[in-house]
Short mmCIF file of N, CA and C and ligand atoms in Angstrom, two decimals:
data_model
loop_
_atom_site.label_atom_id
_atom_site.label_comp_id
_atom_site.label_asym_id
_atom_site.label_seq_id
_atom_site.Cartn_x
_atom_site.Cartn_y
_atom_site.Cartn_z
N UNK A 7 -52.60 -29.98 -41.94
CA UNK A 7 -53.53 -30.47 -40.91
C UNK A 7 -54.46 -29.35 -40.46
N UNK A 8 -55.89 -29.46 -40.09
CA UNK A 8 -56.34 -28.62 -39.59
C UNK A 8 -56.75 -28.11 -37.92
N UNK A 9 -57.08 -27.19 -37.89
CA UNK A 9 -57.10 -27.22 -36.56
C UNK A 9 -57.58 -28.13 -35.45
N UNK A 10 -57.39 -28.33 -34.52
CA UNK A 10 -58.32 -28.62 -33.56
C UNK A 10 -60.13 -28.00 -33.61
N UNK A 11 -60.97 -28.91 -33.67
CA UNK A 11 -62.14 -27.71 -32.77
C UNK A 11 -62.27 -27.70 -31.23
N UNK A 12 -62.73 -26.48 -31.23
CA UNK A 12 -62.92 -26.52 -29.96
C UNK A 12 -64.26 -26.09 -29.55
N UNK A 13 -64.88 -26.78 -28.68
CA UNK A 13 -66.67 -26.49 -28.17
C UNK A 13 -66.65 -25.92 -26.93
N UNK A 14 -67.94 -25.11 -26.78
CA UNK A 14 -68.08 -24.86 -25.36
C UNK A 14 -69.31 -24.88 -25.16
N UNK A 15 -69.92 -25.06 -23.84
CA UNK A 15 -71.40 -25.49 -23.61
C UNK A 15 -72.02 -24.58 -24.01
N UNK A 16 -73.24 -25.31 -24.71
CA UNK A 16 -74.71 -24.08 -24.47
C UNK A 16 -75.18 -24.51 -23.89
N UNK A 17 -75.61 -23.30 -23.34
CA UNK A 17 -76.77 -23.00 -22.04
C UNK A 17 -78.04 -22.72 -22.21
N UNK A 18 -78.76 -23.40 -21.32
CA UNK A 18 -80.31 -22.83 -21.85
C UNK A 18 -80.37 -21.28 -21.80
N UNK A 19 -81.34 -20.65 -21.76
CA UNK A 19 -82.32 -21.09 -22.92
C UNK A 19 -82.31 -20.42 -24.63
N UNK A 20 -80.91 -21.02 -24.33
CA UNK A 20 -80.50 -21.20 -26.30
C UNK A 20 -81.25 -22.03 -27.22
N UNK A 21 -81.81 -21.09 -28.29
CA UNK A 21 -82.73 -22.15 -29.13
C UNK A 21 -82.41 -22.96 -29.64
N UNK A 22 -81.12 -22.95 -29.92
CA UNK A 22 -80.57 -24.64 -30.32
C UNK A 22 -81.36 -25.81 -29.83
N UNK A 23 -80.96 -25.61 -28.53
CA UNK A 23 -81.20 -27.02 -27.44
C UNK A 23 -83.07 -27.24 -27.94
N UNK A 24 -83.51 -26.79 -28.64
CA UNK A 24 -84.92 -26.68 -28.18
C UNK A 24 -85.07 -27.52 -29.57
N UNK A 25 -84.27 -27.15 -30.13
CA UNK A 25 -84.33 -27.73 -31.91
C UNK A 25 -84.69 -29.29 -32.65
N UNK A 26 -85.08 -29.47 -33.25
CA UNK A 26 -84.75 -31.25 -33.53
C UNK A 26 -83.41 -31.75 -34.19
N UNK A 27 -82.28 -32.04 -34.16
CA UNK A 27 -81.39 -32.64 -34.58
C UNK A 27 -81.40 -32.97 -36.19
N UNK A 28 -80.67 -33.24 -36.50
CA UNK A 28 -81.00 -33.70 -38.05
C UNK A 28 -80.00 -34.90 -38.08
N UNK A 29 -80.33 -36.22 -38.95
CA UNK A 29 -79.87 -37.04 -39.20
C UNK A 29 -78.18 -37.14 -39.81
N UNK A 30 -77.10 -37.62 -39.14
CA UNK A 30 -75.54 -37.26 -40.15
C UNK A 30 -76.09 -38.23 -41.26
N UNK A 31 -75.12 -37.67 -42.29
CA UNK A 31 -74.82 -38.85 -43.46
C UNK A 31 -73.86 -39.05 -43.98
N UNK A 32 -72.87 -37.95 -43.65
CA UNK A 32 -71.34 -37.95 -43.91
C UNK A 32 -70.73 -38.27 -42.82
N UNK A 33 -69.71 -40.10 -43.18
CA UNK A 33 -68.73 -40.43 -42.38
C UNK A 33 -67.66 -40.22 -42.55
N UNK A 34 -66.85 -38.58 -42.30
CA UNK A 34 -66.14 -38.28 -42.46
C UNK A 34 -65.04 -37.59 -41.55
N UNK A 35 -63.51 -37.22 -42.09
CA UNK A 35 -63.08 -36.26 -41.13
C UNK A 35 -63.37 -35.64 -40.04
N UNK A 36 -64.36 -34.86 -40.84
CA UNK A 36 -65.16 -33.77 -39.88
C UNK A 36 -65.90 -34.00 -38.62
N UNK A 37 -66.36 -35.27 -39.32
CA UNK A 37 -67.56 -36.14 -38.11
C UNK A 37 -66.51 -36.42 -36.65
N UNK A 38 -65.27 -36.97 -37.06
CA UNK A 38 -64.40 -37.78 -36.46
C UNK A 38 -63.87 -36.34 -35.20
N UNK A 39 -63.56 -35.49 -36.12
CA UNK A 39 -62.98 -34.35 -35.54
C UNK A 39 -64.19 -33.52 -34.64
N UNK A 40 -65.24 -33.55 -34.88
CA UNK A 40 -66.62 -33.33 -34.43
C UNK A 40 -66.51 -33.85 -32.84
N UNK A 41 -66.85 -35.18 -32.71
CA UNK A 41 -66.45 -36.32 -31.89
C UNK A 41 -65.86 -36.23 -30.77
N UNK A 42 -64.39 -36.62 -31.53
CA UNK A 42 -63.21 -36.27 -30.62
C UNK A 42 -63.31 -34.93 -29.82
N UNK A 43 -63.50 -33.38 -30.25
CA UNK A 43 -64.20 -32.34 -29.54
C UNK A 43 -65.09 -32.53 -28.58
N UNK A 44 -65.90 -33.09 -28.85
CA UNK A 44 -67.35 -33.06 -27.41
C UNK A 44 -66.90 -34.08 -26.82
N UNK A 45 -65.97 -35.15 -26.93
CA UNK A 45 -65.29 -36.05 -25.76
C UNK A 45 -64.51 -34.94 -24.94
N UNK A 46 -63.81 -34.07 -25.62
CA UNK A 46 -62.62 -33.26 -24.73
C UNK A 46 -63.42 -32.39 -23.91
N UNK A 47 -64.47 -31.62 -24.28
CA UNK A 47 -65.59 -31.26 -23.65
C UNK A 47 -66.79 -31.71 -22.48
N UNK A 48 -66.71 -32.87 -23.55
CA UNK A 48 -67.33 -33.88 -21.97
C UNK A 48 -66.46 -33.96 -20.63
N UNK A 49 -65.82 -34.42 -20.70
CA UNK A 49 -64.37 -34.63 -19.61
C UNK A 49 -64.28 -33.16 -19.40
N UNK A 50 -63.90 -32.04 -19.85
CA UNK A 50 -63.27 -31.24 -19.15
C UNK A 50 -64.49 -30.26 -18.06
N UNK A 51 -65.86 -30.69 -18.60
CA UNK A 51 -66.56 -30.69 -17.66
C UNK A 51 -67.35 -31.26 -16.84
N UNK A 52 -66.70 -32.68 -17.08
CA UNK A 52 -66.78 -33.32 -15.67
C UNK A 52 -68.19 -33.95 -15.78
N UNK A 53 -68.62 -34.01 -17.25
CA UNK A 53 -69.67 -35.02 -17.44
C UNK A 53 -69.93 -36.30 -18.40
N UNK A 54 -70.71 -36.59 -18.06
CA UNK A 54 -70.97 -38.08 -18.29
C UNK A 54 -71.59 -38.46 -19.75
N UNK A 55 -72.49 -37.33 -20.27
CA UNK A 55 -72.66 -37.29 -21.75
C UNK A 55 -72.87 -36.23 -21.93
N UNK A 56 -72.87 -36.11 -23.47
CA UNK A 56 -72.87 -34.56 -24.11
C UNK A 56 -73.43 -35.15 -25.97
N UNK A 57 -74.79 -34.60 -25.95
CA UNK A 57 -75.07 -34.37 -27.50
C UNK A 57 -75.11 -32.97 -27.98
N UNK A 58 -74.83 -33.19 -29.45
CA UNK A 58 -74.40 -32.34 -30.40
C UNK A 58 -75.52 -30.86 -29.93
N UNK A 59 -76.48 -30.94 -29.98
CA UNK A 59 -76.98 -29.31 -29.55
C UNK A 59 -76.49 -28.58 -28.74
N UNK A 60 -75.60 -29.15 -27.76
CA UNK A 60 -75.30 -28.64 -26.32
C UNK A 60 -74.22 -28.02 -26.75
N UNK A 61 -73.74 -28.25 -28.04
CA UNK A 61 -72.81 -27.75 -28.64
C UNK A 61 -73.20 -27.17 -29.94
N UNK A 62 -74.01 -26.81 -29.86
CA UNK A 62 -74.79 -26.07 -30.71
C UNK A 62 -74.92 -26.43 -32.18
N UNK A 63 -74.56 -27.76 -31.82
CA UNK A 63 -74.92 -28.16 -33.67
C UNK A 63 -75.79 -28.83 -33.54
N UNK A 64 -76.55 -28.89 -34.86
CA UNK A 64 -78.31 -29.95 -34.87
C UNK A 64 -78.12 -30.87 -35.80
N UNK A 65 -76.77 -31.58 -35.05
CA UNK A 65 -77.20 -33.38 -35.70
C UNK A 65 -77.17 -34.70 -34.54
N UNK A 66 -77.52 -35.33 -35.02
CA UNK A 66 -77.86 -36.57 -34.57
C UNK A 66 -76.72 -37.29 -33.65
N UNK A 67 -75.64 -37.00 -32.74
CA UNK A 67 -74.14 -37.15 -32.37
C UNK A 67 -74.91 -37.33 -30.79
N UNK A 68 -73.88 -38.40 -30.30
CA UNK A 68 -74.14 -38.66 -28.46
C UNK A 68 -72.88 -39.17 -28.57
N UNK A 69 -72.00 -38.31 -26.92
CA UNK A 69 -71.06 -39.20 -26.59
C UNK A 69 -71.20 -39.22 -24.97
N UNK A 70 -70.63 -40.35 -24.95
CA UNK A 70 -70.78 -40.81 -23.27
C UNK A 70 -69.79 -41.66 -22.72
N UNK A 71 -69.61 -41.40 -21.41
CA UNK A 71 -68.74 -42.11 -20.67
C UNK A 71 -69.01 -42.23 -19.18
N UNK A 72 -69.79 -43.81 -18.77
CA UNK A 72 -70.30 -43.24 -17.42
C UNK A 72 -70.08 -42.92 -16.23
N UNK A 73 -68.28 -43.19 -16.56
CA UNK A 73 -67.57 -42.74 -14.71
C UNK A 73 -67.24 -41.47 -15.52
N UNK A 74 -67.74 -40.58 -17.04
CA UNK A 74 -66.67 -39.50 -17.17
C UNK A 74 -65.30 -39.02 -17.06
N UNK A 75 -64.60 -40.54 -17.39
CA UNK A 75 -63.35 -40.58 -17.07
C UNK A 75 -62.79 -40.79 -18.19
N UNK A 76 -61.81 -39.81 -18.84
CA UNK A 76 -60.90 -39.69 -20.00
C UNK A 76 -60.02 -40.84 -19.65
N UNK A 77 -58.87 -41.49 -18.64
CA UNK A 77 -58.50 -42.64 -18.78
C UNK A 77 -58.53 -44.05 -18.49
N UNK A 78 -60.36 -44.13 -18.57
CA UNK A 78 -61.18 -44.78 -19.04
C UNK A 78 -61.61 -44.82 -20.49
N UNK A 79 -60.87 -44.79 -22.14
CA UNK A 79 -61.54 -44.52 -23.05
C UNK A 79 -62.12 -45.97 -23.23
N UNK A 80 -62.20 -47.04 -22.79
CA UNK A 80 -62.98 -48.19 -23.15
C UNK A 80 -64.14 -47.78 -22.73
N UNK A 81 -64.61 -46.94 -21.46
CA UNK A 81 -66.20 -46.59 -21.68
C UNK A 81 -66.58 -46.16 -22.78
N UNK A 82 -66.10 -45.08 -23.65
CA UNK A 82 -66.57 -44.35 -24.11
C UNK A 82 -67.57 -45.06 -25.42
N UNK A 83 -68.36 -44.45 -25.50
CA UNK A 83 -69.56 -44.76 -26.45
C UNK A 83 -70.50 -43.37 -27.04
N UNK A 84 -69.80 -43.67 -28.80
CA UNK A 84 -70.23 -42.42 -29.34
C UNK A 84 -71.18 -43.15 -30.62
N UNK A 85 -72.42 -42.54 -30.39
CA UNK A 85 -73.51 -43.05 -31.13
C UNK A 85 -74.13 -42.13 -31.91
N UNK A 86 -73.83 -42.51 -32.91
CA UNK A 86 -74.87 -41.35 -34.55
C UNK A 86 -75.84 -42.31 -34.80
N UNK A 87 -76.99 -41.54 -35.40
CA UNK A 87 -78.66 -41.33 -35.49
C UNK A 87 -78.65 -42.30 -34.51
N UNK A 88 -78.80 -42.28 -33.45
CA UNK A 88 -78.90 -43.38 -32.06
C UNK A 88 -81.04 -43.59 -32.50
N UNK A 89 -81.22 -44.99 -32.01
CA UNK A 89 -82.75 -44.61 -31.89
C UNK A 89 -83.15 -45.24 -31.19
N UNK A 90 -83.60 -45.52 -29.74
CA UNK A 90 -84.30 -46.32 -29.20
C UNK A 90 -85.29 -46.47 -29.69
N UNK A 91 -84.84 -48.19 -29.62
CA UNK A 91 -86.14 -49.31 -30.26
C UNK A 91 -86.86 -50.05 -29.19
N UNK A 92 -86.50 -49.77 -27.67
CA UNK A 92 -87.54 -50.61 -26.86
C UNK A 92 -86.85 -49.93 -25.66
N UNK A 93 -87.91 -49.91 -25.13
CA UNK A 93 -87.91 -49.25 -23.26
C UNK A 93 -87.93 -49.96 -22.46
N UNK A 94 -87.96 -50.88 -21.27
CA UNK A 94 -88.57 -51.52 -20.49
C UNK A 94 -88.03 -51.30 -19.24
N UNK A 95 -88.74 -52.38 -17.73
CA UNK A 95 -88.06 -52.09 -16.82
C UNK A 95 -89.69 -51.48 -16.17
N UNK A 96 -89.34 -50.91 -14.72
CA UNK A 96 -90.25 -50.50 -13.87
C UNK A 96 -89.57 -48.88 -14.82
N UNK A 97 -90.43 -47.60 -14.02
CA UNK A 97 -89.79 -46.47 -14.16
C UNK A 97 -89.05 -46.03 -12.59
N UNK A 98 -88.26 -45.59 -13.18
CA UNK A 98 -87.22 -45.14 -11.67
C UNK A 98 -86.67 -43.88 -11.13
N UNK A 99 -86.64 -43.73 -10.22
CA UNK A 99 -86.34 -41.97 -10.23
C UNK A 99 -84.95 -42.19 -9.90
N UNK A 100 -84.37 -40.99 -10.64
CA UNK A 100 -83.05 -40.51 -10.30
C UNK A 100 -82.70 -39.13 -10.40
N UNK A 101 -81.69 -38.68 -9.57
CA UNK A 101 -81.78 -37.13 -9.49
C UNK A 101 -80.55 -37.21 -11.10
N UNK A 102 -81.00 -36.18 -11.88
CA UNK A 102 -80.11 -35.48 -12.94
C UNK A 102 -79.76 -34.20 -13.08
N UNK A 103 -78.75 -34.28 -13.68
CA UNK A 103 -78.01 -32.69 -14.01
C UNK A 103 -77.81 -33.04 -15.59
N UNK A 104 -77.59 -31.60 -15.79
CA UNK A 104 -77.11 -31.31 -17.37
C UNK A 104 -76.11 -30.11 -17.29
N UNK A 105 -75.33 -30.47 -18.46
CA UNK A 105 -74.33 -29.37 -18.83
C UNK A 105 -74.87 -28.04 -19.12
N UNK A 106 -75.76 -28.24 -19.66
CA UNK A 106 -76.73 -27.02 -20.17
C UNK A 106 -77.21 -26.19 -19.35
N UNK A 107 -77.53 -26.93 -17.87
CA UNK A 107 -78.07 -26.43 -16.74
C UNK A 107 -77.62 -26.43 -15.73
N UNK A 108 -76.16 -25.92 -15.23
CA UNK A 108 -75.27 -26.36 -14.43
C UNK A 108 -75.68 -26.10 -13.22
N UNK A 109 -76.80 -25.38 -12.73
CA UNK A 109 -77.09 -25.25 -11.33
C UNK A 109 -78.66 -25.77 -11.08
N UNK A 110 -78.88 -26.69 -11.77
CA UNK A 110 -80.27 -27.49 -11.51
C UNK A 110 -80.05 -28.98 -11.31
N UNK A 111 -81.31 -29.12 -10.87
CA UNK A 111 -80.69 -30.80 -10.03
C UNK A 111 -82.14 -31.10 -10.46
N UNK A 112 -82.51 -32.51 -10.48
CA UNK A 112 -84.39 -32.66 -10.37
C UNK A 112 -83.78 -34.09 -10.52
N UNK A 113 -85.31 -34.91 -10.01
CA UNK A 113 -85.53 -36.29 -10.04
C UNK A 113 -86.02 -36.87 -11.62
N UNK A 114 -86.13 -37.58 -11.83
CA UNK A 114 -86.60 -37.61 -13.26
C UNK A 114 -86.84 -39.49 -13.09
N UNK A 115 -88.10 -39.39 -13.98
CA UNK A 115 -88.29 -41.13 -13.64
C UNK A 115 -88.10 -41.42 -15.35
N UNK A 116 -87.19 -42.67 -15.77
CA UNK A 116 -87.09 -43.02 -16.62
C UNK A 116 -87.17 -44.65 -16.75
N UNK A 117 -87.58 -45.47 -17.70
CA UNK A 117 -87.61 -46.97 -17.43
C UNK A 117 -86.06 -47.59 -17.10
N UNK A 118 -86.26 -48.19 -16.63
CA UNK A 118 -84.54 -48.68 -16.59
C UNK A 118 -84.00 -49.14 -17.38
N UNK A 119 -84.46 -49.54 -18.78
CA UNK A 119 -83.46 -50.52 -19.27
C UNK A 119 -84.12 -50.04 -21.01
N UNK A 120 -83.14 -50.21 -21.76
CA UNK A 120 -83.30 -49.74 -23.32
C UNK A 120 -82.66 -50.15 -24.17
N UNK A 121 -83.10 -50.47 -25.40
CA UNK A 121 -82.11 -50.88 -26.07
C UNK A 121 -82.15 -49.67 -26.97
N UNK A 122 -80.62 -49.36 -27.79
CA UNK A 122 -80.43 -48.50 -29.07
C UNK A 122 -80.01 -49.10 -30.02
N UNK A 123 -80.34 -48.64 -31.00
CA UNK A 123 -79.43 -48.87 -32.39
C UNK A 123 -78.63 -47.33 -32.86
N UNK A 124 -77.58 -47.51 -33.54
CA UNK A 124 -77.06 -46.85 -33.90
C UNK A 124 -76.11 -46.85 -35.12
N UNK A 125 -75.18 -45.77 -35.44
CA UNK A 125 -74.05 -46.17 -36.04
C UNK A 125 -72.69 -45.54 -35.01
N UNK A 126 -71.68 -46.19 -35.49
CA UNK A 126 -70.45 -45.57 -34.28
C UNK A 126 -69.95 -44.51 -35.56
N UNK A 127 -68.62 -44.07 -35.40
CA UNK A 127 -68.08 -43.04 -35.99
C UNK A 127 -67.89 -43.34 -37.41
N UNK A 128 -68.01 -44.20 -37.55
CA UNK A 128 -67.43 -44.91 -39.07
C UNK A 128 -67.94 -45.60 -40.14
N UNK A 129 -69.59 -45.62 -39.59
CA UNK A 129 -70.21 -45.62 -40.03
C UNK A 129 -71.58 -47.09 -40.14
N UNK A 130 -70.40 -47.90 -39.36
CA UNK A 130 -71.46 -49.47 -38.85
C UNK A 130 -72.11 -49.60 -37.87
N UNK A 131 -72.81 -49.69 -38.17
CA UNK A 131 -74.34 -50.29 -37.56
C UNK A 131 -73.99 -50.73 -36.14
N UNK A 132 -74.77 -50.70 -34.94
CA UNK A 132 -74.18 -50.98 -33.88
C UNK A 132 -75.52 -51.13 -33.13
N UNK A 133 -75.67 -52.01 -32.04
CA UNK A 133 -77.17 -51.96 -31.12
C UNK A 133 -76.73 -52.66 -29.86
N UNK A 134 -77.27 -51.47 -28.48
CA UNK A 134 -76.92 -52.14 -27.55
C UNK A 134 -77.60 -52.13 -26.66
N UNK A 135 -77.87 -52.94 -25.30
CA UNK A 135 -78.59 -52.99 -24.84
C UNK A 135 -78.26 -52.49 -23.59
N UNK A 136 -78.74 -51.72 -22.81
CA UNK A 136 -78.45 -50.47 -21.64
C UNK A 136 -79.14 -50.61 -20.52
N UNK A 137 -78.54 -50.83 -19.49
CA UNK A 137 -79.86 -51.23 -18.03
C UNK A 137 -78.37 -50.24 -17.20
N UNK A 138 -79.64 -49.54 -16.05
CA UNK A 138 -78.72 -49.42 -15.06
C UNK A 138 -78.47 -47.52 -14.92
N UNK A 139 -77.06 -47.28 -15.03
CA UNK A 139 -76.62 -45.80 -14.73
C UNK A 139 -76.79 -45.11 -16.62
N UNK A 140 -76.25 -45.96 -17.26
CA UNK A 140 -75.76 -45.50 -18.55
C UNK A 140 -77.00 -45.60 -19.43
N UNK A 141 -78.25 -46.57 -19.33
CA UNK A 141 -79.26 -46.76 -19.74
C UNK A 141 -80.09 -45.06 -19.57
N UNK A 142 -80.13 -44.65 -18.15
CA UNK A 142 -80.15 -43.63 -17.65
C UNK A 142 -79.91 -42.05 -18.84
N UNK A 143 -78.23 -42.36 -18.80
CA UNK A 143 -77.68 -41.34 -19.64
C UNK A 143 -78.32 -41.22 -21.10
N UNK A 144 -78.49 -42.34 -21.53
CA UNK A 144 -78.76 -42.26 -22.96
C UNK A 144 -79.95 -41.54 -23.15
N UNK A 145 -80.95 -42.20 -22.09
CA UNK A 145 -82.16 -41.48 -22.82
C UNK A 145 -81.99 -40.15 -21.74
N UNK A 146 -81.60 -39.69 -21.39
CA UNK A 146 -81.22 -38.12 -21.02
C UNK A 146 -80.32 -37.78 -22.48
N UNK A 147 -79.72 -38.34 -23.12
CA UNK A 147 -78.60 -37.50 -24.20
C UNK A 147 -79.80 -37.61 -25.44
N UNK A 148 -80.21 -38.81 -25.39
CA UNK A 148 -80.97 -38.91 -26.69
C UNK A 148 -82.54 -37.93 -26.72
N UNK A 149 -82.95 -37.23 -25.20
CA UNK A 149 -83.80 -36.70 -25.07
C UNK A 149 -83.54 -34.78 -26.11
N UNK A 150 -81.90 -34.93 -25.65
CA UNK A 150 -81.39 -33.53 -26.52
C UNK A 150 -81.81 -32.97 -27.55
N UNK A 151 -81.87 -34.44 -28.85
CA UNK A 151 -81.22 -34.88 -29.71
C UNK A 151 -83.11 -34.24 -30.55
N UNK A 152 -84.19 -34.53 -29.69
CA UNK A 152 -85.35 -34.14 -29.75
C UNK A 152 -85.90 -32.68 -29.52
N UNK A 153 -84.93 -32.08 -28.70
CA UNK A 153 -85.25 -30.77 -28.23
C UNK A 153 -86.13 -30.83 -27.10
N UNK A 154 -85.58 -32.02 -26.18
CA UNK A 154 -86.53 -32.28 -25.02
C UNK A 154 -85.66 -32.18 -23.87
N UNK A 155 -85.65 -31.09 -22.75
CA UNK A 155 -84.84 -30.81 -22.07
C UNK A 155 -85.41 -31.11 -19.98
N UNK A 156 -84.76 -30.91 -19.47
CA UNK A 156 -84.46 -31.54 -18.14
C UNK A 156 -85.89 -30.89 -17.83
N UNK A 157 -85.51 -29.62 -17.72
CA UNK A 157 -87.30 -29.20 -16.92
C UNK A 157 -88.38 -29.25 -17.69
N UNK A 158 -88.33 -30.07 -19.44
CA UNK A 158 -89.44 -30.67 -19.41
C UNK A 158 -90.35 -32.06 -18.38
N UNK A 159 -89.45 -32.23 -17.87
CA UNK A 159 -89.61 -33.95 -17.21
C UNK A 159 -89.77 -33.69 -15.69
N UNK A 160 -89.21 -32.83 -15.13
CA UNK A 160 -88.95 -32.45 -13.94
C UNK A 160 -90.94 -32.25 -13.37
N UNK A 161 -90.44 -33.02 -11.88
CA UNK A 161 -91.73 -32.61 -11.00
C UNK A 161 -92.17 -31.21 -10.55
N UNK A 162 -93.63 -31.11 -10.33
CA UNK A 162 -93.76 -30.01 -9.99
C UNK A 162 -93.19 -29.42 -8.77
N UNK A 163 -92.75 -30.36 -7.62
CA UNK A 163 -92.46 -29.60 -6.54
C UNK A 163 -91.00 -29.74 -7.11
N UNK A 164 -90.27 -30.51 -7.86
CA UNK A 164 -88.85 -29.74 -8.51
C UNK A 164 -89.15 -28.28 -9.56
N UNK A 165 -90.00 -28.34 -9.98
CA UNK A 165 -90.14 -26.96 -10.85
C UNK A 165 -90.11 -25.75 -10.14
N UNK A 166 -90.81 -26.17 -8.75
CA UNK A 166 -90.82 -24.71 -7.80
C UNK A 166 -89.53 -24.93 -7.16
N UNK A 167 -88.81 -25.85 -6.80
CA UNK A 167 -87.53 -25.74 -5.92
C UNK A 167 -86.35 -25.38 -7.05
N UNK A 168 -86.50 -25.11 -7.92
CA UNK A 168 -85.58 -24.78 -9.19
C UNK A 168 -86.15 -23.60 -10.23
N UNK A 169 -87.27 -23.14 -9.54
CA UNK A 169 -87.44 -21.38 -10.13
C UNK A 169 -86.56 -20.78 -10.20
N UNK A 170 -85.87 -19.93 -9.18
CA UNK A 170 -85.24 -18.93 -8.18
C UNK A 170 -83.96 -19.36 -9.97
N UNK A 171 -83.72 -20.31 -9.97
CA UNK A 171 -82.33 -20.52 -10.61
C UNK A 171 -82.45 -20.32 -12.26
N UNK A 172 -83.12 -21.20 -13.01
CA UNK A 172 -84.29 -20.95 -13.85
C UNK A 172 -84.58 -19.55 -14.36
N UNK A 173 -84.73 -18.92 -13.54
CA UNK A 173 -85.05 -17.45 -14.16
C UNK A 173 -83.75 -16.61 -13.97
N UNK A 174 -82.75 -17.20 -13.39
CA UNK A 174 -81.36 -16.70 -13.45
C UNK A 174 -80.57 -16.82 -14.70
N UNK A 175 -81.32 -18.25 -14.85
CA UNK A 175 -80.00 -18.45 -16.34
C UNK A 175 -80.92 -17.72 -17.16
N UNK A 176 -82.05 -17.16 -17.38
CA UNK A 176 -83.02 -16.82 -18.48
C UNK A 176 -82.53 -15.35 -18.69
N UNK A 177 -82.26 -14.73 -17.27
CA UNK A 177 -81.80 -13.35 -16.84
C UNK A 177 -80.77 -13.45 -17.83
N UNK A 178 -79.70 -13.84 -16.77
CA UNK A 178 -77.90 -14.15 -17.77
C UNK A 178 -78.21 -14.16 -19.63
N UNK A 179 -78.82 -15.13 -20.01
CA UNK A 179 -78.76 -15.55 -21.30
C UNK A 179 -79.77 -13.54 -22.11
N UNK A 180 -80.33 -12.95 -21.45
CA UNK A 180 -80.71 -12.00 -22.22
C UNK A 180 -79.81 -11.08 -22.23
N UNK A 181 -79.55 -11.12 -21.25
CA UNK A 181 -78.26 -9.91 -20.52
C UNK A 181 -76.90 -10.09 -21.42
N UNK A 182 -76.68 -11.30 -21.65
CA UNK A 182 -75.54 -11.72 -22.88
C UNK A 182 -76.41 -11.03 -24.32
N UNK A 183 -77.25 -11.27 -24.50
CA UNK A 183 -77.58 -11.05 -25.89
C UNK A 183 -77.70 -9.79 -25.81
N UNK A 184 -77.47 -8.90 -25.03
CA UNK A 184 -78.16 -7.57 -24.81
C UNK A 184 -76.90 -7.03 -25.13
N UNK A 185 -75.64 -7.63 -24.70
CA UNK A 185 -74.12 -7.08 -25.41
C UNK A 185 -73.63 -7.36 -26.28
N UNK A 186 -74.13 -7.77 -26.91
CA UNK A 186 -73.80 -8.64 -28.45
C UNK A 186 -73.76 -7.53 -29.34
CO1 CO B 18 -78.30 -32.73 -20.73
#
């Protein structure tokens, strides 16, 4: 048997996150074991979704759960090459966070309601239709998946109330590479 993997967040401003994803095509082991990892990851930090860049790989992977509750696994919903095929709805603001960005907060207006297509772990075809909190999540996870991140979207008077922090993680992240 092989190991467990194990993930840990990336943080901006890692060029990963900035990257475009690439399409899976192997439904395999690996994928499964892939998966199962960024669920244990999701949960153990206490969030609600997590795509594959955030974990520093560049494929096409979303998993989600919208109370973030491990014994809740009937939420869970893990979607490969996910693609929204229709938007609709008014647009709505809601404040978001990301794993990536653990000390930023911003409003973000997104339409309310979406449908995806996808495949699940195994490789069938799957399409669902999303209104509400989780509609929300997706196109925040599926925004990843593009290399399109929180303070692209964010207002300007959130851009200035989230400087100060912003140039902290930019600090941190050189200051790491600087001991490498
Ligand atoms: Co995020």
């Amino acid at each position: 048997m092989s190991e467990p993997l194990e993930f840990t967040v990336t943080l901006y401003p890692e060029p990963v996150l900035r990257r475009i994803a690439e399409e899976v095509t192997t439904f395999d082991d690996d994928l499964g074991r892939t998966v199962a990892a960024m669920y244990h990851l999701m949960f153990d930090s206490q969030g609600v979704g997590l795509a594959a860049p955030q974990v520093s790989l560049r494929r096409r992977i979303l998993v989600m759960n919208e109370e973030g509750d491990k014994e809740k696994p009937e939420l869970n919903i893990t979607l490969i090459n996910p693609r929204i095929v229709e938007r609709t709805g008014d647009k709505a603001l809601m404040e978001e966070g990301c794993l990536s960005f653990p000390s930023i907060f911003a409003e973000i207006a997104r339409p309310e309601n979406c449908v995806v297509e996808a495949m699940d772990v195994e490789g069938q075809p799957l399409r669902l239709e999303l209104t509400g909190f989780i509609s929300r999540v997706l196109q925040h996870e599926y925004d990843h998946l593009e290399g399109v991140l929180l303070v692209d979207r964010m207002s300007p008077a959130d851009r200035v109330r989230n400087k100060v922090a912003l140039e902290e993680m930019i600090e941190d992240y050189k200051e790491q590479r600087a001991q490498v």
